[in-house]
């Protein structure tokens, strides 16, 4: 087999494929370790690039030690699985997940609004221009307004995520609903379906896999707005912890947290992809 | 021996039929705004009556308004002027007396064949009666009828569990016809329903629809651009052509030929053997100003 990186018709074998796909990870880890060893040789107290041992200690602290504000001193006597629910990462994950899931749930009304805008001309006339205008507003620019209007509690952070992502989901759903061939709608009516049956039973069902794909694409912006809210005004959450650790140069905690957030996002994305395939076996991506 | 010309023997426009009118169009006009205060005229003062039990094939050059005419009967496009009625009732919104088989997107892709067939009857049940005893019993009956329809269309019971993307184009159109027939429509509207099919499948589908019409006498309005297909199937042929003014702008389609086919009752096989079909095809072409030529006769049809 010859190596032809710029050949469009090239067919790399499985081993080459696997090797290439992991190569950059290996290079990245290698460079990190090399730099970490070099810096620690020069300064054993370096906190910028922690060693593997320091990272492992950071992970252990994050997973097994309670957050400082909850530390009553009794945690050390408990088994690891008893300590885990009191741990820093557990509590931060729970707080961020709660906000994330509330925002995700609020995407359901956004989807329904998008569907109604596309299907019902009067509703479209009422909402479309307003949503288009709202879509152009930079969500982070209204953050001070949200803090003034809703306080610095949960509501403002959830609203930030909703304002940031909901217009995209509404417009995307609207476009998807409009892309359903007119023949399908007409056919539905000739078969005796009512307005609701056509909107929900025909159009929504057909676009549902694409809506889920759209939500998957918007998971990262959703997380971005969550992090922005938590970093600015919060007392718990994954982003709050990263912001706190930044002040203490706690890279041994920040790096595991960043990887943990990436893993969580990957799991949410994979779950949605799995459910999409499971719920819509008929769906074939174009 | 050359085919005997039949033009003299065929009844000329206007058509008179004994049965009651199914679709009546009186002084119908349809214009679309095309921007800058301009309008495009599709129909102007169109008068046409389609009678109950007819198999009407509508032909015409591309863009002359065949499919638009069908959409008006369907209630999707509303005439700008004039009166359009179905069985004496004015058309107001999508007409539920019509079954509709389009060329593409004829089945719901998210439903299996059985679910596609059951969709219409289950719509009549309403969302809350679905799970009642009566609802379950009704759904059982629908299932039995759907399986019978599948068999009528030459499909297997095992196809019922398949999704549309697992079927061939011909099978999908068979299911689409079965789906429309589940609602026992008074009028079946078919918009170039076979144009995407290969010649052999198309020939099979033509036989199927013609037999269906002979058995049930459902009024069928069939839009096609294939002159042979129209000559084989129709009990009445209507050729539309777009009139144009001196600048070449369309000023509305008109009926160029309205022709009853006297041997419509015969089986498709017998019709295909008739020499008059060739004359019919020639006549269609002549009346359409040669703007569209006869589509190539499929191999399966010529045998």
XYZ file of C-alpha atoms in Angstrom:
589
model
C 0.000 0.000 0.000
C 1.312 3.428 -0.885
C 0.768 6.497 1.263
C -1.021 9.143 -0.845
C -2.275 11.881 1.488
C -3.536 14.152 -1.307
C -5.247 11.464 -3.369
C -9.046 11.901 -3.231
C -9.623 8.324 -4.307
C -7.188 6.893 -1.724
C -8.475 4.006 0.396
C -6.444 3.756 3.630
C -6.717 0.380 5.347
C -8.181 0.036 8.829
C -4.824 0.011 10.631
C -3.652 3.164 8.856
C -6.983 4.809 9.529
C -6.833 4.012 13.260
C -3.193 5.064 13.514
C -3.835 8.389 11.801
C -6.955 9.112 13.835
C -5.070 8.699 17.147
C -1.814 10.251 15.972
C -2.573 13.853 16.964
C -3.746 12.732 20.419
C -0.476 10.889 20.927
C 1.541 13.877 19.682
C -0.399 16.253 21.951
C 0.081 14.069 25.028
C 3.751 13.582 24.178
C 4.394 17.320 23.803
C 2.540 18.007 27.057
C 4.583 15.451 28.992
C 7.826 16.672 27.513
C 7.042 20.291 28.369
C 5.825 19.339 31.853
C 9.021 17.392 32.637
C 11.160 20.227 31.278
C 9.400 22.915 33.332
C 9.440 20.825 36.501
C 13.159 20.181 36.036
C 13.697 23.931 35.973
C 11.139 24.690 38.714
C 9.792 21.822 40.853
C 6.931 24.073 42.086
C 5.670 24.885 38.587
C 1.853 25.004 38.505
C 1.303 25.919 34.876
C 1.840 22.463 33.354
C 1.220 19.885 36.114
C 2.876 16.484 35.954
C 0.934 13.265 35.586
C 1.271 12.707 39.339
C -0.102 16.172 40.057
C -2.934 15.634 37.613
C -3.782 12.303 39.248
C -3.782 14.022 42.619
C -6.019 16.744 41.184
C -8.444 14.153 39.822
C -8.493 12.389 43.178
C -9.155 15.684 44.946
C -11.901 16.574 42.550
C -13.631 13.190 42.736
C -13.117 12.252 46.371
C -12.653 15.443 48.359
C -15.603 17.648 49.202
C -15.686 21.240 48.088
C -14.049 23.463 50.690
C -17.291 25.100 51.752
C -18.823 21.659 52.518
C -15.796 20.212 54.277
C -16.868 19.178 57.778
C -13.833 16.969 58.341
C -15.787 13.705 58.520
C -15.463 12.867 54.821
C -12.009 11.360 55.191
C -13.371 8.439 57.239
C -15.926 7.433 54.567
C -15.480 4.896 51.740
C -14.848 6.315 48.247
C -18.358 5.641 46.976
C -19.748 7.372 50.053
C -17.436 10.329 49.500
C -18.251 10.661 45.802
C -21.694 12.332 46.234
C -20.040 14.949 48.499
C -17.175 15.549 46.108
C -16.398 18.812 44.415
C -16.864 17.535 40.858
C -20.099 15.720 41.731
C -21.701 18.839 43.187
C -20.433 21.057 40.406
C -21.620 18.593 37.754
C -25.029 18.348 39.416
C -25.402 22.140 39.517
C -24.334 22.638 35.896
C -26.375 19.640 34.689
C -29.502 20.997 36.367
C -29.156 24.311 34.500
C -28.218 22.537 31.270
C -31.195 20.161 31.401
C -33.644 22.962 32.222
C -32.363 24.853 29.180
C -32.551 21.725 27.051
C -36.157 21.193 28.198
C -36.935 24.792 27.258
C -35.919 23.932 23.698
C -39.172 21.927 23.410
C -41.354 25.084 23.362
C -38.803 26.591 20.953
C -39.254 23.634 18.588
C -43.040 23.869 18.846
C -42.944 27.611 18.182
C -40.769 27.046 15.099
C -43.190 24.391 13.858
C -46.208 26.651 14.377
C -44.503 29.581 12.667
C -43.897 27.391 9.618
C -47.275 25.695 9.526
C -49.780 28.334 10.570
C -49.537 31.586 8.573
C -51.126 33.785 11.264
C -48.709 32.532 13.924
C -45.878 32.965 11.439
C -46.941 36.554 10.793
C -47.054 37.249 14.528
C -43.729 35.721 15.549
C -41.402 35.451 12.560
C -40.120 39.025 12.402
C -39.734 39.164 16.188
C -37.728 35.922 16.284
C -35.532 37.108 13.395
C -34.840 40.319 15.317
C -34.155 38.399 18.540
C -31.779 36.093 16.671
C -29.540 39.049 15.851
C -29.152 40.078 19.506
C -25.852 38.931 21.000
C -26.952 36.965 24.053
C -23.924 37.933 26.150
C -24.675 41.613 25.557
C -27.965 41.258 27.428
C -26.327 39.496 30.367
C -26.275 42.659 32.539
C -29.965 43.198 31.749
C -30.696 39.598 32.740
C -28.826 39.991 36.028
C -30.757 43.197 36.768
C -34.113 41.740 35.697
C -33.837 38.218 37.079
C -31.166 38.595 39.755
C -27.988 36.537 39.828
C -29.766 33.286 40.658
C -30.542 30.342 38.415
C -33.143 32.100 36.285
C -30.742 34.593 34.718
C -28.304 31.835 33.723
C -31.073 29.679 32.242
C -32.478 32.699 30.417
C -29.034 33.456 28.987
C -28.848 29.972 27.524
C -32.401 30.167 26.193
C -31.905 33.608 24.635
C -28.627 32.445 23.138
C -29.835 29.232 21.542
C -33.654 29.291 21.296
C -33.872 31.660 18.271
C -31.530 29.379 16.313
C -33.609 26.331 17.206
C -36.862 28.162 16.356
C -35.579 29.282 12.953
C -34.015 25.928 12.219
C -37.256 24.092 13.055
C -39.192 26.581 10.958
C -36.929 25.983 7.949
C -37.082 22.224 8.428
C -40.887 22.282 8.633
C -41.061 24.381 5.476
C -38.770 21.956 3.685
C -41.265 19.096 4.056
C -42.655 18.590 0.538
C -46.015 20.255 0.025
C -47.279 16.965 -1.406
C -47.036 15.422 2.058
C -49.205 18.121 3.613
C -51.771 17.963 0.810
C -51.790 14.181 0.976
C -52.432 14.358 4.714
C -55.432 16.620 4.218
C -56.880 14.453 1.423
C -56.582 11.457 3.750
C -58.771 13.254 6.260
C -56.152 14.613 8.657
C -56.922 17.818 10.537
C -54.563 20.742 11.066
C -53.082 19.282 14.246
C -52.629 15.848 12.673
C -50.830 17.368 9.703
C -48.634 19.621 11.857
C -47.743 17.081 14.545
C -48.451 13.709 12.942
C -46.899 14.366 9.541
C -44.569 17.360 9.587
C -43.158 17.232 13.139
C -42.644 13.467 12.961
C -40.739 13.779 9.694
C -38.464 16.593 10.835
C -37.848 15.234 14.344
C -34.544 13.485 13.474
C -33.239 16.698 11.933
C -34.397 18.740 14.927
C -32.449 16.412 17.215
C -29.442 16.811 14.904
C -29.862 20.580 15.153
C -30.010 20.401 18.956
C -26.859 18.266 18.890
C -25.107 20.969 16.884
C -26.275 23.567 19.405
C -25.060 21.687 22.486
C -21.763 23.531 22.437
C -23.285 27.043 22.229
C -25.653 25.989 25.033
C -22.671 24.954 27.145
C -20.860 28.163 26.202
C -23.663 30.333 27.550
C -23.891 28.151 30.663
C -20.177 28.668 31.294
C -20.455 32.415 30.690
C -23.258 32.695 33.237
C -21.527 30.497 35.805
C -18.171 32.231 35.469
C -19.685 35.673 36.007
C -22.191 35.027 38.782
C -22.464 31.669 40.506
C -21.585 29.843 43.692
C -21.353 26.397 42.164
C -21.020 24.669 38.818
C -18.233 23.400 36.597
C -17.405 26.818 35.133
C -17.519 28.425 38.577
C -14.900 25.917 39.793
C -12.680 26.527 36.764
C -12.918 30.302 37.367
C -12.041 29.842 41.065
C -9.119 27.541 40.228
C -7.800 30.058 37.712
C -7.247 32.512 40.550
C -5.167 29.871 42.391
C -3.388 28.668 39.230
C -4.932 25.262 39.951
C -4.157 23.666 36.610
C -4.201 20.225 38.239
C -7.987 20.761 38.737
C -8.726 22.879 35.661
C -7.368 20.354 33.141
C -9.380 17.385 34.548
C -12.457 19.655 34.682
C -12.033 20.683 31.032
C -11.675 17.037 30.006
C -14.651 16.093 32.188
C -16.841 18.750 30.528
C -15.748 17.504 27.095
C -16.592 13.938 28.139
C -20.016 14.970 29.445
C -20.794 16.833 26.251
C -19.633 13.861 24.204
C -21.913 11.566 26.240
C -24.941 13.850 25.801
C -24.223 14.061 22.072
C -23.755 10.285 21.777
C -26.976 9.654 23.732
C -28.955 11.961 21.440
C -27.431 10.295 18.387
C -28.283 6.846 19.763
C -31.849 7.873 20.635
C -32.270 9.471 17.218
C -31.307 6.219 15.515
C -33.490 4.200 17.873
C -36.577 6.387 17.543
C -36.271 7.029 13.821
C -35.087 3.832 12.118
C -36.501 5.109 8.820
C -34.301 8.183 8.788
C -31.429 8.293 6.352
C -29.162 11.332 6.385
C -28.912 12.916 2.943
C -52.368 -2.524 -43.798
C -52.373 1.015 -42.595
C -54.474 2.002 -39.615
C -57.870 3.413 -40.444
C -58.169 7.076 -39.393
C -60.698 7.361 -36.623
C -60.925 11.135 -36.378
C -64.240 11.254 -38.211
C -65.724 8.538 -36.034
C -64.819 10.167 -32.752
C -67.177 12.654 -31.093
C -65.837 16.182 -31.221
C -65.652 18.926 -28.644
C -67.774 19.766 -26.674
C -68.172 16.466 -24.903
C -71.593 15.379 -23.732
C -71.799 12.598 -21.193
C -74.783 10.912 -19.673
C -73.526 10.730 -16.088
C -73.598 13.555 -13.558
C -70.796 16.119 -13.446
C -68.000 15.409 -10.971
C -65.908 18.526 -11.609
C -67.319 21.694 -13.115
C -65.218 24.688 -14.082
C -67.038 27.755 -15.334
C -65.248 30.847 -16.661
C -62.267 29.939 -14.516
C -59.270 32.242 -14.350
C -56.039 31.795 -12.442
C -53.373 34.476 -12.284
C -50.244 34.636 -10.160
C -48.446 37.842 -9.225
C -44.870 37.728 -10.499
C -43.670 41.017 -9.003
C -43.516 44.646 -10.177
C -47.293 44.680 -10.519
C -47.137 42.004 -13.221
C -49.258 38.854 -13.251
C -48.826 35.559 -15.022
C -52.028 34.155 -16.446
C -52.315 30.390 -16.230
C -56.001 30.106 -17.176
C -58.437 32.598 -18.598
C -62.117 31.806 -19.054
C -61.627 28.049 -18.812
C -64.808 25.999 -19.071
C -64.567 22.292 -18.475
C -66.812 19.591 -17.063
C -65.551 16.186 -16.017
C -68.227 13.575 -15.507
C -68.541 10.931 -12.860
C -66.847 7.676 -13.838
C -64.592 9.160 -16.499
C -60.894 8.392 -16.811
C -59.623 11.746 -17.968
C -56.045 12.108 -19.118
C -54.791 15.682 -19.286
C -51.885 16.360 -21.599
C -50.018 19.424 -22.631
C -46.648 21.006 -23.078
C -44.488 21.713 -20.037
C -45.744 24.734 -18.129
C -49.177 24.824 -19.792
C -50.954 24.336 -16.471
C -51.806 20.597 -16.308
C -50.612 20.156 -12.750
C -52.052 23.542 -11.776
C -55.429 22.397 -13.053
C -55.110 19.315 -10.862
C -54.108 21.435 -7.867
C -57.188 23.609 -8.405
C -59.423 20.539 -8.365
C -57.581 19.472 -5.236
C -58.308 22.851 -3.688
C -54.676 23.767 -3.196
C -54.652 26.568 -5.774
C -57.691 28.809 -5.636
C -59.025 30.298 -8.873
C -58.818 34.076 -9.184
C -62.159 34.214 -10.974
C -64.947 31.868 -11.957
C -66.594 28.910 -10.304
C -65.147 25.503 -9.505
C -67.319 22.837 -7.960
C -66.971 19.164 -7.123
C -70.244 17.242 -7.243
C -72.063 20.559 -7.129
C -70.217 21.821 -4.036
C -67.898 24.806 -4.437
C -64.260 23.983 -3.699
C -63.106 25.779 -0.578
C -59.806 24.504 0.772
C -58.259 21.114 0.194
C -60.871 18.753 -1.120
C -61.231 15.641 0.980
C -63.394 13.920 -1.629
C -60.226 13.514 -3.688
C -57.508 10.915 -3.452
C -54.112 12.239 -4.487
C -51.149 10.387 -5.948
C -48.269 12.742 -6.778
C -45.185 11.861 -8.797
C -42.852 12.114 -5.780
C -43.156 12.166 -1.993
C -46.313 10.099 -2.232
C -45.782 8.187 1.021
C -44.965 9.290 4.543
C -41.334 8.196 4.961
C -41.574 7.859 8.749
C -44.346 5.267 8.576
C -44.343 1.657 7.493
C -46.505 0.564 4.570
C -49.220 -0.591 6.983
C -49.074 2.687 8.920
C -49.257 4.614 5.649
C -52.348 2.689 4.598
C -53.979 3.009 8.009
C -53.221 6.735 8.337
C -56.366 7.974 6.588
C -58.911 5.686 8.285
C -57.279 6.255 11.689
C -57.567 10.015 11.198
C -61.331 9.579 11.183
C -61.098 7.837 14.549
C -59.724 10.819 16.448
C -56.879 10.795 18.968
C -58.788 9.675 22.045
C -60.846 6.786 20.654
C -57.684 5.081 19.405
C -57.134 3.110 22.571
C -60.762 2.275 23.372
C -62.216 -1.173 22.690
C -64.097 0.211 19.707
C -60.961 1.909 18.483
C -58.942 -1.312 18.685
C -61.639 -3.218 16.847
C -61.762 -0.494 14.162
C -58.000 -0.618 13.774
C -58.216 -4.375 13.321
C -60.706 -3.882 10.503
C -58.484 -1.225 8.936
C -55.553 -3.611 9.057
C -57.560 -6.334 7.330
C -58.676 -3.905 4.630
C -55.125 -2.603 4.204
C -53.818 -6.135 3.656
C -56.567 -6.721 1.081
C -55.579 -3.500 -0.704
C -51.939 -4.557 -0.708
C -52.909 -7.867 -2.292
C -55.056 -6.032 -4.847
C -52.005 -3.953 -5.758
C -49.913 -7.078 -6.198
C -47.867 -6.635 -3.027
C -47.096 -9.180 -0.334
C -48.333 -9.070 3.268
C -44.673 -9.074 4.331
C -44.259 -5.691 2.618
C -46.599 -4.176 5.198
C -43.831 -3.872 7.776
C -41.400 -2.177 5.392
C -40.626 1.521 5.278
C -41.058 3.355 1.942
C -37.288 3.653 1.412
C -37.110 -0.155 1.465
C -39.471 -0.383 -1.546
C -38.792 0.172 -5.234
C -40.322 3.189 -7.008
C -43.061 1.058 -8.559
C -43.940 -0.558 -5.246
C -44.077 2.860 -3.591
C -46.550 4.094 -6.197
C -48.659 0.949 -5.746
C -48.789 1.638 -2.008
C -49.597 5.307 -2.707
C -52.566 4.285 -4.858
C -53.684 1.798 -2.194
C -53.332 4.533 0.436
C -55.543 6.885 -1.566
C -58.102 4.127 -2.199
C -58.336 3.322 1.534
C -60.437 6.492 1.855
C -62.677 5.431 -1.055
C -62.284 8.779 -2.835
C -64.920 9.992 -5.260
C -62.171 11.353 -7.512
C -58.623 10.060 -7.841
C -56.103 12.684 -8.918
C -52.818 11.398 -10.308
C -50.108 13.903 -11.148
C -47.539 12.286 -13.458
C -47.751 9.372 -11.060
C -45.800 6.981 -13.287
C -43.316 9.331 -14.902
C -40.458 8.367 -12.602
C -40.909 4.629 -13.228
C -39.009 2.393 -15.620
C -40.909 1.256 -18.766
C -41.785 -2.243 -17.510
C -42.985 -1.042 -14.122
C -44.892 1.761 -15.823
C -46.662 -0.709 -18.108
C -47.624 -2.813 -15.082
C -48.921 0.219 -13.230
C -50.957 1.312 -16.245
C -52.672 -2.110 -16.347
C -53.310 -1.935 -12.628
C -54.904 1.511 -12.694
C -56.932 0.755 -15.811
C -58.317 -2.437 -14.271
C -59.056 -0.552 -11.089
C -61.013 2.023 -13.056
C -62.923 -0.667 -14.963
C -63.877 -2.370 -11.715
C -64.718 0.607 -9.525
C -65.580 3.366 -12.022
C -63.888 5.869 -9.758
C -63.462 9.200 -11.560
C -59.770 9.475 -12.371
C -58.009 12.630 -13.505
C -54.575 11.645 -14.728
C -51.994 14.244 -15.699
C -49.272 12.959 -17.977
C -46.925 14.167 -20.688
C -46.759 10.725 -22.300
C -49.154 10.609 -25.268
C -49.072 6.807 -25.561
C -49.878 6.412 -21.898
C -52.821 8.784 -22.277
C -54.068 7.034 -25.424
C -53.915 3.640 -23.691
C -55.584 4.672 -20.447
C -58.101 7.431 -21.000
C -61.806 7.306 -21.554
C -61.431 10.981 -22.414
C -58.413 12.964 -23.514
C -57.953 16.639 -22.836
C -55.048 18.487 -24.425
C -54.151 21.865 -23.003
C -51.970 24.423 -24.704
C -50.823 27.808 -23.551
C -51.899 30.688 -25.735
C -49.416 33.500 -26.103
C -49.800 37.107 -27.165
C -47.682 38.836 -29.798
C -44.885 39.443 -27.283
C -44.804 35.768 -26.380
C -46.289 36.225 -22.895
C -48.745 33.502 -21.837
C -52.346 34.658 -21.794
C -53.927 31.491 -20.446
C -54.154 27.838 -21.386
C -57.002 26.619 -23.496
C -58.432 23.212 -24.277
C -57.084 22.273 -27.694
C -58.589 18.807 -27.842
C -61.383 17.231 -25.837
C -61.781 13.716 -27.118
C -63.861 10.791 -25.900
C -62.181 7.439 -26.511
C -64.848 4.988 -27.765
C -62.951 1.810 -26.852
C -62.297 2.830 -23.254
C -64.178 -0.178 -21.870
C -61.774 -2.671 -23.373
C -58.935 -4.173 -21.418
C -55.585 -2.486 -21.684
C -54.145 -5.415 -23.616
C -56.946 -5.112 -26.190
C -56.518 -1.349 -26.371
C -52.807 -1.688 -26.996
C -53.530 -3.852 -30.024
C -55.919 -1.318 -31.555
C -54.563 0.526 -34.596
C -56.672 3.572 -33.656
C -54.284 4.293 -30.788
C -51.675 5.494 -33.246
C -54.206 7.880 -34.759
C -55.143 9.116 -31.325
C -51.502 9.814 -30.565
C -51.135 11.702 -33.856
C -54.231 13.674 -33.113
C -52.975 14.647 -29.663
C -49.697 15.781 -31.137
C -51.395 17.781 -33.855
C -53.580 19.607 -31.365
C -50.746 20.420 -29.093
C -49.114 22.394 -31.951
C -46.204 20.003 -31.817
C -45.012 21.861 -28.755
C -44.374 18.534 -27.140
C -43.629 15.389 -28.991
C -44.793 11.916 -28.185
C -42.660 10.496 -25.455
C -40.712 7.492 -26.492
C -42.907 4.503 -26.369
C -41.619 2.181 -23.684
C -40.357 -1.146 -24.866
C -42.787 -3.090 -22.713
C -45.742 -1.208 -24.174
C -44.799 -1.787 -27.789
C -44.623 -5.542 -27.406
